[in-house]
Amino acid sequence: MKTISENRCFGGVQGVYSHGSKVNDCEMTFGLFLPREAEDGPVPVLWYLSGLTCTHENAMTKAGAQAFAAEHGIALVFPDTSPRGEGVANHEDYDLGQGAGFYVNATQDPWAPHFRMWDYIAEELPNAIDAAFEIDPERQAITGHSMGGHGALTLAMSLPERFRSVSAFAPIANPTQSDWGRKQFSAYLGDDEAAWAAHDATLLVRERGFAGEMLIDQGGSDQFLDLLKPEALAEAMAARRQPGTFRIQEGYDHSYYFVSTFIPDHIEFHAEALWA
């Protein structure tokens, strides 16, 4: 584990670190905010998964989450969105390749040697953080924005013993039926659409749901509504009677102005589950 930077932040420390990833076969960078309480022992943790084109830095510097996490004594993890570096496959389109890992394990060339973001977020990075920092692995929650909202929802429903709560900001809600999904799944996972279903939040809600409550915020003026397909997820939640709240926030778009406005609600929502 290499320390890139550490800054005092709301009584705690906002750090940026890198480490060698075996599953992605490259160096990976992540942000980690530790509240003051981490000086006395392990603290609960909220994972924040970012969206297309983002790195670990976007939410870390734009969401304003640290102030509210500090109030509740919660750590924040800001992973990168994909493997990066020399020798890692990339694409000229912004929504494929580096910056667009989609939180899946690629099985197709040229992506398979490096793009294993599911294993990285589900296993490798949690184990690395648990070994190096004061994190309580029994108290974890997850959230994310856009592509990261997709990742947060699919990971939470697929790892029901791992996460106590899940939320999302403008998630890519039905990727098997969207150009933000079909394009990437066919590239990373191949043309067998049966292999895509495990990475579609709408299908997972219909199939299994989540044991706790969900909190979803969607901007009503989001410029990507046709790609996000929030109505599919809302309908699936209603059909299953999934406990939770799905809110359309009138006038808000897809930006971090939207995320930063509602991040206090999400952190409070997770704090209730993490400290229960």
mmCIF file of C-alpha atoms in Angstrom:
data_model
loop_
_atom_site.group_PDB
_atom_site.id
_atom_site.type_symbol
_atom_site.label_atom_id
_atom_site.label_comp_id
_atom_site.label_asym_id
_atom_site.label_seq_id
_atom_site.Cartn_x
_atom_site.Cartn_y
_atom_site.Cartn_z
ATOM 1 C CA MET A 1 0.000 0.000 0.000
ATOM 2 C CA LYS A 2 1.443 3.343 -1.078
ATOM 3 C CA THR A 3 0.350 6.655 0.409
ATOM 4 C CA ILE A 4 -0.172 9.282 -2.285
ATOM 5 C CA SER A 5 -1.583 11.974 -0.010
ATOM 6 C CA GLU A 6 -3.208 12.466 3.402
ATOM 7 C CA ASN A 7 -5.050 15.622 4.438
ATOM 8 C CA ARG A 8 -6.792 16.540 7.670
ATOM 9 C CA CYS A 9 -10.516 16.744 6.943
ATOM 10 C CA PHE A 10 -13.397 17.401 9.372
ATOM 11 C CA GLY A 11 -11.387 16.007 12.257
ATOM 12 C CA GLY A 12 -10.431 12.904 10.315
ATOM 13 C CA VAL A 13 -8.117 12.151 7.406
ATOM 14 C CA GLN A 14 -8.827 12.102 3.670
ATOM 15 C CA GLY A 15 -6.230 9.869 2.106
ATOM 16 C CA VAL A 16 -5.397 8.703 -1.387
ATOM 17 C CA TYR A 17 -3.585 5.392 -1.736
ATOM 18 C CA SER A 18 -2.463 2.964 -4.435
ATOM 19 C CA HIS A 19 -1.725 -0.733 -4.431
ATOM 20 C CA GLY A 20 -0.956 -3.537 -6.814
ATOM 21 C CA SER A 21 -4.128 -5.311 -7.879
ATOM 22 C CA LYS A 22 -3.793 -8.994 -8.715
ATOM 23 C CA VAL A 23 -7.290 -9.308 -10.173
ATOM 24 C CA ASN A 24 -6.867 -6.278 -12.459
ATOM 25 C CA ASP A 25 -3.156 -6.893 -13.028
ATOM 26 C CA CYS A 26 -2.256 -3.232 -12.621
ATOM 27 C CA GLU A 27 -1.754 -0.493 -10.043
ATOM 28 C CA MET A 28 -5.072 0.786 -8.632
ATOM 29 C CA THR A 29 -5.754 4.024 -6.780
ATOM 30 C CA PHE A 30 -8.518 4.748 -4.266
ATOM 31 C CA GLY A 31 -9.585 7.430 -1.812
ATOM 32 C CA LEU A 32 -10.373 6.681 1.835
ATOM 33 C CA PHE A 33 -11.835 9.077 4.400
ATOM 34 C CA LEU A 34 -11.379 7.990 8.001
ATOM 35 C CA PRO A 35 -13.314 9.915 10.662
ATOM 36 C CA ARG A 36 -11.710 10.851 13.983
ATOM 37 C CA GLU A 37 -13.298 7.763 15.611
ATOM 38 C CA ALA A 38 -10.964 5.543 13.574
ATOM 39 C CA GLU A 39 -8.172 6.655 15.906
ATOM 40 C CA ASP A 40 -9.873 4.621 18.658
ATOM 41 C CA GLY A 41 -10.848 1.496 16.727
ATOM 42 C CA PRO A 42 -12.689 0.102 13.674
ATOM 43 C CA VAL A 43 -15.481 2.203 12.180
ATOM 44 C CA PRO A 44 -18.307 1.343 9.779
ATOM 45 C CA VAL A 45 -17.730 2.045 6.101
ATOM 46 C CA LEU A 46 -19.774 3.401 3.202
ATOM 47 C CA TRP A 47 -18.569 2.541 -0.299
ATOM 48 C CA TYR A 48 -19.149 5.153 -3.004
ATOM 49 C CA LEU A 49 -18.943 3.867 -6.599
ATOM 50 C CA SER A 50 -18.513 6.536 -9.262
ATOM 51 C CA GLY A 51 -19.818 6.774 -12.808
ATOM 52 C CA LEU A 52 -18.576 6.869 -16.378
ATOM 53 C CA THR A 53 -15.359 8.824 -17.031
ATOM 54 C CA CYS A 54 -14.753 9.300 -13.281
ATOM 55 C CA THR A 55 -11.766 8.327 -11.158
ATOM 56 C CA HIS A 56 -11.539 7.963 -7.374
ATOM 57 C CA GLU A 57 -11.238 11.748 -7.239
ATOM 58 C CA ASN A 58 -14.598 12.965 -8.556
ATOM 59 C CA ALA A 59 -16.838 12.137 -5.617
ATOM 60 C CA MET A 60 -14.002 12.644 -3.154
ATOM 61 C CA THR A 61 -13.682 16.306 -4.158
ATOM 62 C CA LYS A 62 -17.194 17.167 -5.442
ATOM 63 C CA ALA A 63 -19.812 15.312 -3.388
ATOM 64 C CA GLY A 64 -19.123 17.007 -0.045
ATOM 65 C CA ALA A 65 -19.634 13.677 1.686
ATOM 66 C CA GLN A 66 -16.849 13.896 4.275
ATOM 67 C CA ALA A 67 -18.576 16.475 6.479
ATOM 68 C CA PHE A 68 -21.638 14.281 6.908
ATOM 69 C CA ALA A 69 -19.656 11.052 7.259
ATOM 70 C CA ALA A 70 -17.653 12.727 10.024
ATOM 71 C CA GLU A 71 -20.863 13.629 11.867
ATOM 72 C CA HIS A 72 -21.819 9.948 11.927
ATOM 73 C CA GLY A 73 -18.357 8.449 12.480
ATOM 74 C CA ILE A 74 -18.386 6.610 9.153
ATOM 75 C CA ALA A 75 -15.483 5.895 6.788
ATOM 76 C CA LEU A 76 -15.882 6.499 3.041
ATOM 77 C CA VAL A 77 -14.185 4.508 0.285
ATOM 78 C CA PHE A 78 -13.879 6.040 -3.186
ATOM 79 C CA PRO A 79 -12.578 3.348 -5.598
ATOM 80 C CA ASP A 80 -11.535 4.017 -9.169
ATOM 81 C CA THR A 81 -13.973 3.033 -11.906
ATOM 82 C CA SER A 82 -11.651 0.800 -13.938
ATOM 83 C CA PRO A 83 -8.125 -0.512 -14.315
ATOM 84 C CA ARG A 84 -5.690 1.938 -15.888
ATOM 85 C CA GLY A 85 -2.159 2.225 -17.159
ATOM 86 C CA GLU A 86 0.128 1.086 -19.916
ATOM 87 C CA GLY A 87 -0.949 -2.221 -21.378
ATOM 88 C CA VAL A 88 -4.549 -1.895 -20.165
ATOM 89 C CA ALA A 89 -7.038 -2.026 -23.041
ATOM 90 C CA ASN A 90 -8.892 1.164 -23.879
ATOM 91 C CA HIS A 91 -11.371 2.489 -26.446
ATOM 92 C CA GLU A 92 -11.913 5.803 -28.207
ATOM 93 C CA ASP A 93 -15.486 5.973 -26.860
ATOM 94 C CA TYR A 94 -15.821 7.474 -23.379
ATOM 95 C CA ASP A 95 -18.305 4.806 -22.279
ATOM 96 C CA LEU A 96 -16.088 1.783 -22.912
ATOM 97 C CA GLY A 97 -12.651 0.886 -21.582
ATOM 98 C CA GLN A 98 -10.702 2.913 -19.047
ATOM 99 C CA GLY A 99 -13.092 4.910 -16.895
ATOM 100 C CA ALA A 100 -15.967 2.586 -17.813
ATOM 101 C CA GLY A 101 -15.393 -0.736 -16.075
ATOM 102 C CA PHE A 102 -19.139 -1.200 -15.338
ATOM 103 C CA TYR A 103 -18.299 -3.268 -12.222
ATOM 104 C CA VAL A 104 -18.223 -6.602 -14.067
ATOM 105 C CA ASN A 105 -15.606 -9.309 -14.643
ATOM 106 C CA ALA A 106 -14.841 -9.201 -18.362
ATOM 107 C CA THR A 107 -14.608 -12.534 -20.151
ATOM 108 C CA GLN A 108 -13.882 -11.239 -23.669
ATOM 109 C CA ASP A 109 -10.679 -9.999 -25.304
ATOM 110 C CA PRO A 110 -9.087 -7.510 -25.084
ATOM 111 C CA TRP A 111 -10.768 -6.727 -21.766
ATOM 112 C CA ALA A 112 -10.489 -10.002 -19.849
ATOM 113 C CA PRO A 113 -6.842 -9.684 -18.686
ATOM 114 C CA HIS A 114 -7.524 -6.519 -16.661
ATOM 115 C CA PHE A 115 -11.206 -5.622 -16.398
ATOM 116 C CA ARG A 116 -12.286 -7.568 -13.302
ATOM 117 C CA MET A 117 -13.923 -4.770 -11.363
ATOM 118 C CA TRP A 118 -16.533 -7.022 -9.723
ATOM 119 C CA ASP A 119 -13.870 -9.091 -7.991
ATOM 120 C CA TYR A 120 -11.910 -5.960 -7.198
ATOM 121 C CA ILE A 121 -14.805 -4.202 -5.423
ATOM 122 C CA ALA A 122 -16.357 -7.332 -3.926
ATOM 123 C CA GLU A 123 -13.196 -8.965 -2.572
ATOM 124 C CA GLU A 124 -9.727 -7.595 -3.280
ATOM 125 C CA LEU A 125 -10.069 -3.947 -2.270
ATOM 126 C CA PRO A 126 -12.152 -4.674 0.873
ATOM 127 C CA ASN A 127 -9.532 -7.187 2.010
ATOM 128 C CA ALA A 128 -6.697 -4.743 1.331
ATOM 129 C CA ILE A 129 -8.412 -1.933 3.233
ATOM 130 C CA ASP A 130 -9.371 -4.191 6.132
ATOM 131 C CA ALA A 131 -5.739 -5.269 6.499
ATOM 132 C CA ALA A 132 -4.327 -1.734 6.477
ATOM 133 C CA PHE A 133 -6.923 0.532 8.131
ATOM 134 C CA GLU A 134 -9.362 0.680 11.066
ATOM 135 C CA ILE A 135 -12.445 -0.545 9.194
ATOM 136 C CA ASP A 136 -15.199 -2.790 10.594
ATOM 137 C CA PRO A 137 -15.874 -5.419 7.901
ATOM 138 C CA GLU A 138 -19.138 -6.390 9.624
ATOM 139 C CA ARG A 139 -20.666 -2.945 9.120
ATOM 140 C CA GLN A 140 -20.649 -2.010 5.434
ATOM 141 C CA ALA A 141 -23.006 -0.062 3.191
ATOM 142 C CA ILE A 142 -22.817 0.940 -0.462
ATOM 143 C CA THR A 143 -23.967 3.755 -2.726
ATOM 144 C CA GLY A 144 -23.038 5.145 -6.130
ATOM 145 C CA HIS A 145 -23.847 7.489 -8.973
ATOM 146 C CA SER A 146 -24.919 6.561 -12.523
ATOM 147 C CA MET A 147 -22.715 3.604 -13.567
ATOM 148 C CA GLY A 148 -21.720 3.468 -9.905
ATOM 149 C CA GLY A 149 -25.363 3.352 -8.859
ATOM 150 C CA HIS A 150 -25.736 0.337 -11.126
ATOM 151 C CA GLY A 151 -22.714 -1.238 -9.437
ATOM 152 C CA ALA A 152 -23.931 -0.455 -5.932
ATOM 153 C CA LEU A 153 -27.356 -1.989 -6.510
ATOM 154 C CA THR A 154 -26.101 -5.132 -8.229
ATOM 155 C CA LEU A 155 -23.373 -5.759 -5.649
ATOM 156 C CA ALA A 156 -25.762 -5.232 -2.735
ATOM 157 C CA MET A 157 -28.351 -7.647 -4.083
ATOM 158 C CA SER A 158 -25.731 -10.217 -5.064
ATOM 159 C CA LEU A 159 -23.864 -10.055 -1.724
ATOM 160 C CA PRO A 160 -26.777 -9.870 0.742
ATOM 161 C CA GLU A 161 -24.632 -10.765 3.761
ATOM 162 C CA ARG A 162 -22.102 -8.021 2.994
ATOM 163 C CA PHE A 163 -24.055 -4.763 2.919
ATOM 164 C CA ARG A 164 -26.527 -3.526 5.506
ATOM 165 C CA SER A 165 -27.948 -0.828 3.234
ATOM 166 C CA VAL A 166 -27.839 0.360 -0.364
ATOM 167 C CA SER A 167 -28.666 3.609 -2.133
ATOM 168 C CA ALA A 168 -28.075 5.133 -5.542
ATOM 169 C CA PHE A 169 -28.034 8.462 -7.345
ATOM 170 C CA ALA A 170 -29.439 8.281 -10.895
ATOM 171 C CA PRO A 171 -28.386 4.645 -11.414
ATOM 172 C CA ILE A 172 -28.189 2.963 -14.796
ATOM 173 C CA ALA A 173 -31.227 0.997 -13.749
ATOM 174 C CA ASN A 174 -31.944 -1.408 -16.616
ATOM 175 C CA PRO A 175 -28.693 -1.800 -18.592
ATOM 176 C CA THR A 176 -29.751 -4.914 -20.499
ATOM 177 C CA GLN A 177 -32.319 -2.681 -22.231
ATOM 178 C CA SER A 178 -30.153 0.436 -22.621
ATOM 179 C CA ASP A 179 -27.289 1.572 -24.830
ATOM 180 C CA TRP A 180 -25.512 2.200 -21.513
ATOM 181 C CA GLY A 181 -25.307 -1.505 -20.856
ATOM 182 C CA ARG A 182 -25.898 -3.466 -24.027
ATOM 183 C CA LYS A 183 -22.827 -1.943 -25.647
ATOM 184 C CA GLN A 184 -20.592 -2.620 -22.640
ATOM 185 C CA PHE A 185 -21.997 -6.032 -21.712
ATOM 186 C CA SER A 186 -21.566 -7.343 -25.243
ATOM 187 C CA ALA A 187 -17.968 -6.078 -25.263
ATOM 188 C CA TYR A 188 -17.025 -7.302 -21.781
ATOM 189 C CA LEU A 189 -19.243 -10.379 -21.377
ATOM 190 C CA GLY A 190 -20.033 -11.523 -24.915
ATOM 191 C CA ASP A 191 -23.264 -11.850 -26.832
ATOM 192 C CA ASP A 192 -25.013 -14.349 -24.516
ATOM 193 C CA GLU A 193 -27.536 -12.074 -22.846
ATOM 194 C CA ALA A 194 -28.156 -14.639 -20.112
ATOM 195 C CA ALA A 195 -24.750 -13.647 -18.720
ATOM 196 C CA TRP A 196 -25.858 -10.025 -18.493
ATOM 197 C CA ALA A 197 -28.820 -10.562 -16.164
ATOM 198 C CA ALA A 198 -26.687 -10.724 -13.002
ATOM 199 C CA HIS A 199 -25.659 -7.112 -13.656
ATOM 200 C CA ASP A 200 -29.071 -5.536 -14.170
ATOM 201 C CA ALA A 201 -30.591 -3.967 -11.042
ATOM 202 C CA THR A 202 -34.134 -4.087 -12.400
ATOM 203 C CA LEU A 203 -33.899 -7.807 -13.105
ATOM 204 C CA LEU A 204 -32.277 -8.468 -9.722
ATOM 205 C CA VAL A 205 -35.045 -6.619 -7.879
ATOM 206 C CA ARG A 206 -37.608 -8.759 -9.669
ATOM 207 C CA GLU A 207 -35.665 -11.954 -8.929
ATOM 208 C CA ARG A 208 -34.433 -11.469 -5.340
ATOM 209 C CA GLY A 209 -34.656 -7.896 -4.068
ATOM 210 C CA PHE A 210 -32.706 -6.599 -1.092
ATOM 211 C CA ALA A 211 -33.305 -7.599 2.517
ATOM 212 C CA GLY A 212 -33.114 -4.018 3.800
ATOM 213 C CA GLU A 213 -34.461 -0.776 2.437
ATOM 214 C CA MET A 214 -33.282 0.983 -0.710
ATOM 215 C CA LEU A 215 -32.997 4.716 -1.292
ATOM 216 C CA ILE A 216 -32.959 5.930 -4.907
ATOM 217 C CA ASP A 217 -32.744 9.570 -5.991
ATOM 218 C CA GLN A 218 -33.250 10.489 -9.637
ATOM 219 C CA GLY A 219 -33.091 13.982 -11.093
ATOM 220 C CA GLY A 220 -36.281 14.870 -12.946
ATOM 221 C CA SER A 221 -34.328 16.957 -15.491
ATOM 222 C CA ASP A 222 -31.537 14.420 -15.952
ATOM 223 C CA GLN A 223 -30.257 14.657 -19.521
ATOM 224 C CA PHE A 224 -29.702 10.880 -19.629
ATOM 225 C CA LEU A 225 -33.133 9.615 -18.568
ATOM 226 C CA ASP A 226 -33.581 7.531 -21.716
ATOM 227 C CA LEU A 227 -30.320 5.716 -20.975
ATOM 228 C CA LEU A 228 -30.845 5.340 -17.220
ATOM 229 C CA LYS A 229 -34.409 3.957 -17.450
ATOM 230 C CA PRO A 230 -35.448 4.756 -13.870
ATOM 231 C CA GLU A 231 -39.063 3.829 -14.551
ATOM 232 C CA ALA A 232 -38.074 0.173 -15.041
ATOM 233 C CA LEU A 233 -36.481 0.002 -11.599
ATOM 234 C CA ALA A 234 -39.385 1.841 -9.948
ATOM 235 C CA GLU A 235 -41.864 -0.568 -11.511
ATOM 236 C CA ALA A 236 -39.807 -3.576 -10.398
ATOM 237 C CA MET A 237 -39.617 -2.257 -6.833
ATOM 238 C CA ALA A 238 -43.368 -1.733 -6.756
ATOM 239 C CA ALA A 239 -44.109 -5.164 -8.254
ATOM 240 C CA ARG A 240 -41.916 -6.922 -5.682
ATOM 241 C CA ARG A 241 -42.999 -4.587 -2.869
ATOM 242 C CA GLN A 242 -39.334 -3.906 -2.222
ATOM 243 C CA PRO A 243 -38.987 -1.797 0.927
ATOM 244 C CA GLY A 244 -37.490 1.543 0.094
ATOM 245 C CA THR A 245 -37.906 5.014 -1.327
ATOM 246 C CA PHE A 246 -37.661 6.088 -4.966
ATOM 247 C CA ARG A 247 -37.609 9.870 -5.330
ATOM 248 C CA ILE A 248 -37.783 11.988 -8.471
ATOM 249 C CA GLN A 249 -36.106 15.299 -7.641
ATOM 250 C CA GLU A 250 -37.726 17.956 -9.815
ATOM 251 C CA GLY A 251 -35.358 20.162 -11.794
ATOM 252 C CA TYR A 252 -32.137 18.295 -10.936
ATOM 253 C CA ASP A 253 -29.805 16.965 -13.621
ATOM 254 C CA HIS A 254 -27.098 14.281 -13.673
ATOM 255 C CA SER A 255 -24.288 16.393 -12.229
ATOM 256 C CA TYR A 256 -22.521 16.501 -8.884
ATOM 257 C CA TYR A 257 -24.688 19.500 -7.995
ATOM 258 C CA PHE A 258 -27.464 16.914 -7.781
ATOM 259 C CA VAL A 259 -25.349 14.410 -5.839
ATOM 260 C CA SER A 260 -24.030 16.969 -3.357
ATOM 261 C CA THR A 261 -27.565 18.238 -2.674
ATOM 262 C CA PHE A 262 -28.832 14.847 -1.516
ATOM 263 C CA ILE A 263 -25.677 13.211 -0.130
ATOM 264 C CA PRO A 264 -26.656 14.223 3.451
ATOM 265 C CA ASP A 265 -29.898 12.226 3.145
ATOM 266 C CA HIS A 266 -28.038 9.196 1.859
ATOM 267 C CA ILE A 267 -25.366 9.237 4.548
ATOM 268 C CA GLU A 268 -28.007 9.585 7.266
ATOM 269 C CA PHE A 269 -29.927 6.687 5.687
ATOM 270 C CA HIS A 270 -26.817 4.487 5.787
ATOM 271 C CA ALA A 271 -25.804 5.633 9.267
ATOM 272 C CA GLU A 272 -29.095 4.366 10.676
ATOM 273 C CA ALA A 273 -28.358 0.894 9.279
ATOM 274 C CA LEU A 274 -24.651 0.867 10.117
ATOM 275 C CA TRP A 275 -25.090 1.915 13.747
ATOM 276 C CA ALA A 276 -28.220 -0.166 14.388
#
